[in-house]
Amino acid sequence: GENVEQHPSTLSVQEGDSAVIKCTYSDSASNYFPWYKQELGKRPQLIIDIRSNVGEKKDQRIAVTLNKTAKHFSLHITETQPEDSAVYFCAASIGNAGNMLTFGGGTRLMVKP
Amino acid sequence: DSGVTQTPKHLITATGQRVTLRCSPRSGDLSVYWYQQSLDQGLQFLIQYYNGEERAKGNILERFSAQQFPDLHSELNLSSLELGDSALYFCASSVSPGGSYEQYFGPGTRLTVT
């Protein structure tokens, strides 16, 4: 089955700096890659996603890039703010819409004011 | 608010007992997914239902079962509970296959087995 690895497990940045989280996946059939943000004790919240026919997607301060050849994708957060502090999860899904998500292990991002 | 609801929010029970977790998907969503989140295992997919039928199964224990009802709400049944079953259980919903890919998570049920 699919395996998703995520790095780093923790990331500390100064407010205003950029943060980058990287994920690799194992199954070349994966075609959907969402990112979730989870604050302590709360539900994972979808923040951005990308499909395999697109190389990059941006939404205000966050962007995701996908390299299908290398089977990796990354989350970029610019101009970080203290409220960006949370655990971020990448995930991958195989096949048509409606398939299960395989999650990476998570990255705890801490933005220091 | 994602539109996905889960009850109860918290559940404390003893080893060997059985519990039922409930999930109502977003209006119009036909697929329901169950995930388990424990400290050492991250987010693990358990099972998916689509329009009442089981569609995919992950590493779900035989002691666990689920179903989706005609009104599309879903229940996850956990029996013969062990200490290691203590975790956050999330359900997520999405529209039918061929439609939107996005999965939206409910607030979760925190299960504590003592």
mmCIF file of C-alpha atoms in Angstrom:
data_model
loop_
_atom_site.group_PDB
_atom_site.id
_atom_site.type_symbol
_atom_site.label_atom_id
_atom_site.label_comp_id
_atom_site.label_asym_id
_atom_site.label_seq_id
_atom_site.Cartn_x
_atom_site.Cartn_y
_atom_site.Cartn_z
ATOM 1 C CA GLY A 1 0.000 0.000 0.000
ATOM 2 C CA GLU A 2 0.872 3.667 -0.033
ATOM 3 C CA ASN A 3 3.486 5.012 2.403
ATOM 4 C CA VAL A 4 3.916 8.721 3.096
ATOM 5 C CA GLU A 5 6.925 10.123 4.909
ATOM 6 C CA GLN A 6 7.028 13.670 6.233
ATOM 7 C CA HIS A 7 9.931 15.847 7.347
ATOM 8 C CA PRO A 8 10.807 17.502 9.594
ATOM 9 C CA SER A 9 8.848 16.269 12.584
ATOM 10 C CA THR A 10 9.299 19.623 14.320
ATOM 11 C CA LEU A 11 10.059 23.025 12.873
ATOM 12 C CA SER A 12 10.660 26.258 14.742
ATOM 13 C CA VAL A 13 10.777 29.558 12.869
ATOM 14 C CA GLN A 14 10.756 33.220 13.724
ATOM 15 C CA GLU A 15 7.631 35.191 12.938
ATOM 16 C CA GLY A 16 7.847 36.519 9.393
ATOM 17 C CA ASP A 17 10.168 33.763 8.174
ATOM 18 C CA SER A 18 9.158 31.051 5.730
ATOM 19 C CA ALA A 19 8.497 27.432 6.622
ATOM 20 C CA VAL A 20 8.821 24.424 4.334
ATOM 21 C CA ILE A 21 7.519 20.934 5.054
ATOM 22 C CA LYS A 22 8.339 18.055 2.742
ATOM 23 C CA CYS A 23 6.627 14.746 2.043
ATOM 24 C CA THR A 24 7.451 11.754 -0.117
ATOM 25 C CA TYR A 25 5.074 9.056 -1.254
ATOM 26 C CA SER A 26 5.688 5.566 -2.513
ATOM 27 C CA ASP A 27 2.901 4.718 -4.938
ATOM 28 C CA SER A 28 3.091 6.407 -8.326
ATOM 29 C CA ALA A 29 -0.670 5.870 -8.702
ATOM 30 C CA SER A 30 -1.355 8.517 -6.038
ATOM 31 C CA ASN A 31 -3.012 11.493 -7.654
ATOM 32 C CA TYR A 32 -4.355 13.706 -4.880
ATOM 33 C CA PHE A 33 -2.282 15.384 -2.163
ATOM 34 C CA PRO A 34 -4.003 17.437 0.554
ATOM 35 C CA TRP A 35 -2.460 19.251 3.494
ATOM 36 C CA TYR A 36 -4.197 19.522 6.834
ATOM 37 C CA LYS A 37 -3.574 21.809 9.792
ATOM 38 C CA GLN A 38 -4.456 20.522 13.232
ATOM 39 C CA GLU A 39 -4.493 22.691 16.327
ATOM 40 C CA LEU A 40 -4.278 21.033 19.715
ATOM 41 C CA GLY A 41 -7.371 18.992 20.481
ATOM 42 C CA LYS A 42 -9.133 20.025 17.280
ATOM 43 C CA ARG A 43 -10.018 18.399 13.995
ATOM 44 C CA PRO A 44 -7.648 18.307 11.013
ATOM 45 C CA GLN A 45 -8.556 21.222 8.775
ATOM 46 C CA LEU A 46 -7.942 21.114 5.033
ATOM 47 C CA ILE A 47 -5.787 24.097 4.078
ATOM 48 C CA ILE A 48 -4.679 23.357 0.533
ATOM 49 C CA ASP A 49 -4.529 20.461 -1.878
ATOM 50 C CA ILE A 50 -3.036 19.605 -5.247
ATOM 51 C CA ARG A 51 -3.804 17.055 -7.907
ATOM 52 C CA SER A 52 -1.254 15.162 -9.960
ATOM 53 C CA ASN A 53 -1.959 17.115 -13.135
ATOM 54 C CA VAL A 54 -0.752 20.345 -11.487
ATOM 55 C CA GLY A 55 2.796 21.227 -10.409
ATOM 56 C CA GLU A 56 2.083 24.097 -8.065
ATOM 57 C CA LYS A 57 -0.838 25.733 -6.324
ATOM 58 C CA LYS A 58 -0.921 28.866 -4.231
ATOM 59 C CA ASP A 59 -3.434 30.359 -1.822
ATOM 60 C CA GLN A 60 -2.331 33.624 -0.211
ATOM 61 C CA ARG A 61 0.595 32.778 2.098
ATOM 62 C CA ILE A 62 0.566 29.040 1.487
ATOM 63 C CA ALA A 63 1.663 27.097 -1.560
ATOM 64 C CA VAL A 64 2.133 23.474 -2.433
ATOM 65 C CA THR A 65 4.475 22.048 -5.049
ATOM 66 C CA LEU A 66 4.423 18.554 -6.514
ATOM 67 C CA ASN A 67 7.191 16.648 -8.267
ATOM 68 C CA LYS A 68 5.623 13.486 -9.669
ATOM 69 C CA THR A 69 8.894 12.129 -11.019
ATOM 70 C CA ALA A 70 10.560 12.279 -7.644
ATOM 71 C CA LYS A 71 7.305 11.453 -5.825
ATOM 72 C CA HIS A 72 7.512 14.300 -3.417
ATOM 73 C CA PHE A 73 5.448 17.327 -2.540
ATOM 74 C CA SER A 74 6.025 20.268 -0.252
ATOM 75 C CA LEU A 75 4.100 22.875 1.714
ATOM 76 C CA HIS A 76 5.460 26.402 1.783
ATOM 77 C CA ILE A 77 4.220 28.991 4.256
ATOM 78 C CA THR A 78 5.523 32.530 3.809
ATOM 79 C CA GLU A 79 5.434 35.411 6.294
ATOM 80 C CA THR A 80 4.626 33.050 9.143
ATOM 81 C CA GLN A 81 2.493 34.281 12.006
ATOM 82 C CA PRO A 82 2.054 32.897 15.548
ATOM 83 C CA GLU A 83 -1.402 31.607 14.577
ATOM 84 C CA ASP A 84 0.287 29.334 12.015
ATOM 85 C CA SER A 85 1.611 27.303 14.954
ATOM 86 C CA ALA A 86 0.015 23.854 14.728
ATOM 87 C CA VAL A 87 0.684 20.327 13.517
ATOM 88 C CA TYR A 88 0.609 19.982 9.736
ATOM 89 C CA PHE A 89 -0.131 16.691 8.001
ATOM 90 C CA CYS A 90 0.411 15.800 4.390
ATOM 91 C CA ALA A 91 -1.565 12.982 2.805
ATOM 92 C CA ALA A 92 -1.854 11.075 -0.433
ATOM 93 C CA SER A 93 -4.730 9.334 -2.107
ATOM 94 C CA ILE A 94 -4.772 6.748 -4.878
ATOM 95 C CA GLY A 95 -7.271 6.437 -7.641
ATOM 96 C CA ASN A 96 -10.517 8.210 -8.175
ATOM 97 C CA ALA A 97 -12.107 10.781 -5.910
ATOM 98 C CA GLY A 98 -13.458 9.288 -2.742
ATOM 99 C CA ASN A 99 -10.483 7.162 -1.784
ATOM 100 C CA MET A 100 -8.826 6.842 1.585
ATOM 101 C CA LEU A 101 -6.052 9.173 2.670
ATOM 102 C CA THR A 102 -2.659 7.924 3.792
ATOM 103 C CA PHE A 103 -1.124 10.491 6.125
ATOM 104 C CA GLY A 104 2.427 11.474 6.866
ATOM 105 C CA GLY A 105 3.566 11.503 10.470
ATOM 106 C CA GLY A 106 2.981 15.223 10.959
ATOM 107 C CA THR A 107 5.147 18.315 11.501
ATOM 108 C CA ARG A 108 4.815 20.436 14.592
ATOM 109 C CA LEU A 109 5.374 24.026 13.483
ATOM 110 C CA MET A 110 6.166 26.609 16.123
ATOM 111 C CA VAL A 111 6.257 30.264 15.106
ATOM 112 C CA LYS A 112 8.047 32.394 17.654
ATOM 113 C CA PRO A 113 6.895 36.014 17.954
ATOM 114 C CA ASP B 1 -17.141 24.313 11.284
ATOM 115 C CA SER B 2 -16.780 21.575 8.642
ATOM 116 C CA GLY B 3 -20.428 20.510 8.720
ATOM 117 C CA VAL B 4 -19.476 17.018 9.893
ATOM 118 C CA THR B 5 -20.799 16.179 13.349
ATOM 119 C CA GLN B 6 -19.654 13.494 15.758
ATOM 120 C CA THR B 7 -21.026 12.310 19.063
ATOM 121 C CA PRO B 8 -20.089 11.930 21.807
ATOM 122 C CA LYS B 9 -17.163 14.342 22.211
ATOM 123 C CA HIS B 10 -15.644 12.348 25.031
ATOM 124 C CA LEU B 11 -16.077 8.776 26.132
ATOM 125 C CA ILE B 12 -14.510 7.101 29.136
ATOM 126 C CA THR B 13 -15.001 3.395 29.545
ATOM 127 C CA ALA B 14 -13.366 0.307 30.990
ATOM 128 C CA THR B 15 -11.422 -2.462 29.318
ATOM 129 C CA GLY B 16 -13.603 -5.164 27.844
ATOM 130 C CA GLN B 17 -16.513 -2.843 27.202
ATOM 131 C CA ARG B 18 -18.198 -1.902 23.918
ATOM 132 C CA VAL B 19 -18.882 1.597 22.629
ATOM 133 C CA THR B 20 -20.534 3.168 19.606
ATOM 134 C CA LEU B 21 -19.323 6.364 17.984
ATOM 135 C CA ARG B 22 -21.633 8.296 15.697
ATOM 136 C CA CYS B 23 -20.951 10.501 12.695
ATOM 137 C CA SER B 24 -23.203 12.613 10.493
ATOM 138 C CA PRO B 25 -21.619 13.689 7.208
ATOM 139 C CA ARG B 26 -21.947 17.069 5.547
ATOM 140 C CA SER B 27 -25.212 17.549 3.749
ATOM 141 C CA GLY B 28 -25.004 15.875 0.344
ATOM 142 C CA ASP B 29 -21.841 13.897 1.064
ATOM 143 C CA LEU B 30 -22.198 10.190 0.353
ATOM 144 C CA SER B 31 -18.832 8.941 1.608
ATOM 145 C CA VAL B 32 -17.860 8.602 5.250
ATOM 146 C CA TYR B 33 -14.356 7.717 6.414
ATOM 147 C CA TRP B 34 -13.208 6.741 9.884
ATOM 148 C CA TYR B 35 -9.705 7.548 11.116
ATOM 149 C CA GLN B 36 -7.948 6.800 14.372
ATOM 150 C CA GLN B 37 -5.407 9.219 15.808
ATOM 151 C CA SER B 38 -3.190 8.010 18.609
ATOM 152 C CA LEU B 39 0.011 9.595 19.892
ATOM 153 C CA ASP B 40 2.354 7.001 18.457
ATOM 154 C CA GLN B 41 0.476 6.065 15.275
ATOM 155 C CA GLY B 42 -0.588 9.373 13.805
ATOM 156 C CA LEU B 43 -3.719 9.430 11.656
ATOM 157 C CA GLN B 44 -4.657 5.944 10.499
ATOM 158 C CA PHE B 45 -7.440 5.124 8.068
ATOM 159 C CA LEU B 46 -9.874 2.544 9.412
ATOM 160 C CA ILE B 47 -12.768 2.151 6.983
ATOM 161 C CA GLN B 48 -14.810 3.942 4.322
ATOM 162 C CA TYR B 49 -18.482 3.710 3.442
ATOM 163 C CA TYR B 50 -20.092 5.072 0.338
ATOM 164 C CA ASN B 51 -23.857 5.354 0.140
ATOM 165 C CA GLY B 52 -24.371 2.546 2.621
ATOM 166 C CA GLU B 53 -21.789 0.144 1.234
ATOM 167 C CA GLU B 54 -18.326 -0.607 2.539
ATOM 168 C CA ARG B 55 -15.842 0.738 0.003
ATOM 169 C CA ALA B 56 -12.382 0.427 1.518
ATOM 170 C CA LYS B 57 -10.818 -1.045 4.607
ATOM 171 C CA GLY B 58 -7.598 -0.052 6.304
ATOM 172 C CA ASN B 59 -5.903 -1.551 9.337
ATOM 173 C CA ILE B 60 -9.146 -1.950 11.227
ATOM 174 C CA LEU B 61 -9.146 -4.497 14.005
ATOM 175 C CA GLU B 62 -11.644 -7.353 13.911
ATOM 176 C CA ARG B 63 -13.032 -6.025 17.204
ATOM 177 C CA PHE B 64 -14.086 -2.881 15.354
ATOM 178 C CA SER B 65 -16.965 -2.635 12.917
ATOM 179 C CA ALA B 66 -18.873 0.111 11.203
ATOM 180 C CA GLN B 67 -21.944 0.733 9.145
ATOM 181 C CA GLN B 68 -23.631 3.511 7.239
ATOM 182 C CA PHE B 69 -27.364 3.926 7.474
ATOM 183 C CA PRO B 70 -29.903 4.988 4.804
ATOM 184 C CA ASP B 71 -29.817 8.569 6.128
ATOM 185 C CA LEU B 72 -26.024 8.394 5.533
ATOM 186 C CA HIS B 73 -24.968 8.755 9.142
ATOM 187 C CA SER B 74 -22.385 6.218 10.223
ATOM 188 C CA GLU B 75 -21.539 4.393 13.402
ATOM 189 C CA LEU B 76 -18.240 2.878 14.470
ATOM 190 C CA ASN B 77 -18.540 0.074 16.980
ATOM 191 C CA LEU B 78 -15.560 -0.814 19.154
ATOM 192 C CA SER B 79 -15.802 -3.936 21.294
ATOM 193 C CA SER B 80 -13.655 -5.806 23.819
ATOM 194 C CA LEU B 81 -11.862 -2.529 24.391
ATOM 195 C CA GLU B 82 -8.205 -2.510 25.371
ATOM 196 C CA LEU B 83 -6.076 0.251 26.852
ATOM 197 C CA GLY B 84 -4.396 0.702 23.478
ATOM 198 C CA ASP B 85 -7.690 1.647 21.871
ATOM 199 C CA SER B 86 -7.560 4.981 23.675
ATOM 200 C CA ALA B 87 -7.340 7.557 20.894
ATOM 201 C CA LEU B 88 -9.115 10.285 19.020
ATOM 202 C CA TYR B 89 -11.526 8.895 16.454
ATOM 203 C CA PHE B 90 -12.371 11.147 13.559
ATOM 204 C CA CYS B 91 -14.833 10.735 10.793
ATOM 205 C CA ALA B 92 -14.581 12.632 7.540
ATOM 206 C CA SER B 93 -16.946 12.976 4.636
ATOM 207 C CA SER B 94 -16.711 13.750 0.964
ATOM 208 C CA VAL B 95 -18.967 13.695 -2.074
ATOM 209 C CA SER B 96 -19.332 10.729 -4.331
ATOM 210 C CA PRO B 97 -16.439 9.261 -6.289
ATOM 211 C CA GLY B 98 -15.973 11.218 -9.457
ATOM 212 C CA GLY B 99 -16.837 14.410 -7.635
ATOM 213 C CA SER B 100 -14.817 16.498 -5.228
ATOM 214 C CA TYR B 101 -11.718 14.958 -3.670
ATOM 215 C CA GLU B 102 -11.795 16.984 -0.478
ATOM 216 C CA GLN B 103 -12.399 15.233 2.812
ATOM 217 C CA TYR B 104 -13.733 17.297 5.701
ATOM 218 C CA PHE B 105 -13.218 16.108 9.237
ATOM 219 C CA GLY B 106 -15.586 16.152 12.155
ATOM 220 C CA PRO B 107 -14.518 17.341 15.629
ATOM 221 C CA GLY B 108 -13.645 13.829 16.771
ATOM 222 C CA THR B 109 -14.519 11.590 19.700
ATOM 223 C CA ARG B 110 -11.888 11.202 22.374
ATOM 224 C CA LEU B 111 -12.027 7.670 23.728
ATOM 225 C CA THR B 112 -10.303 6.853 26.979
ATOM 226 C CA VAL B 113 -10.169 3.215 28.050
ATOM 227 C CA THR B 114 -9.249 2.681 31.703
#
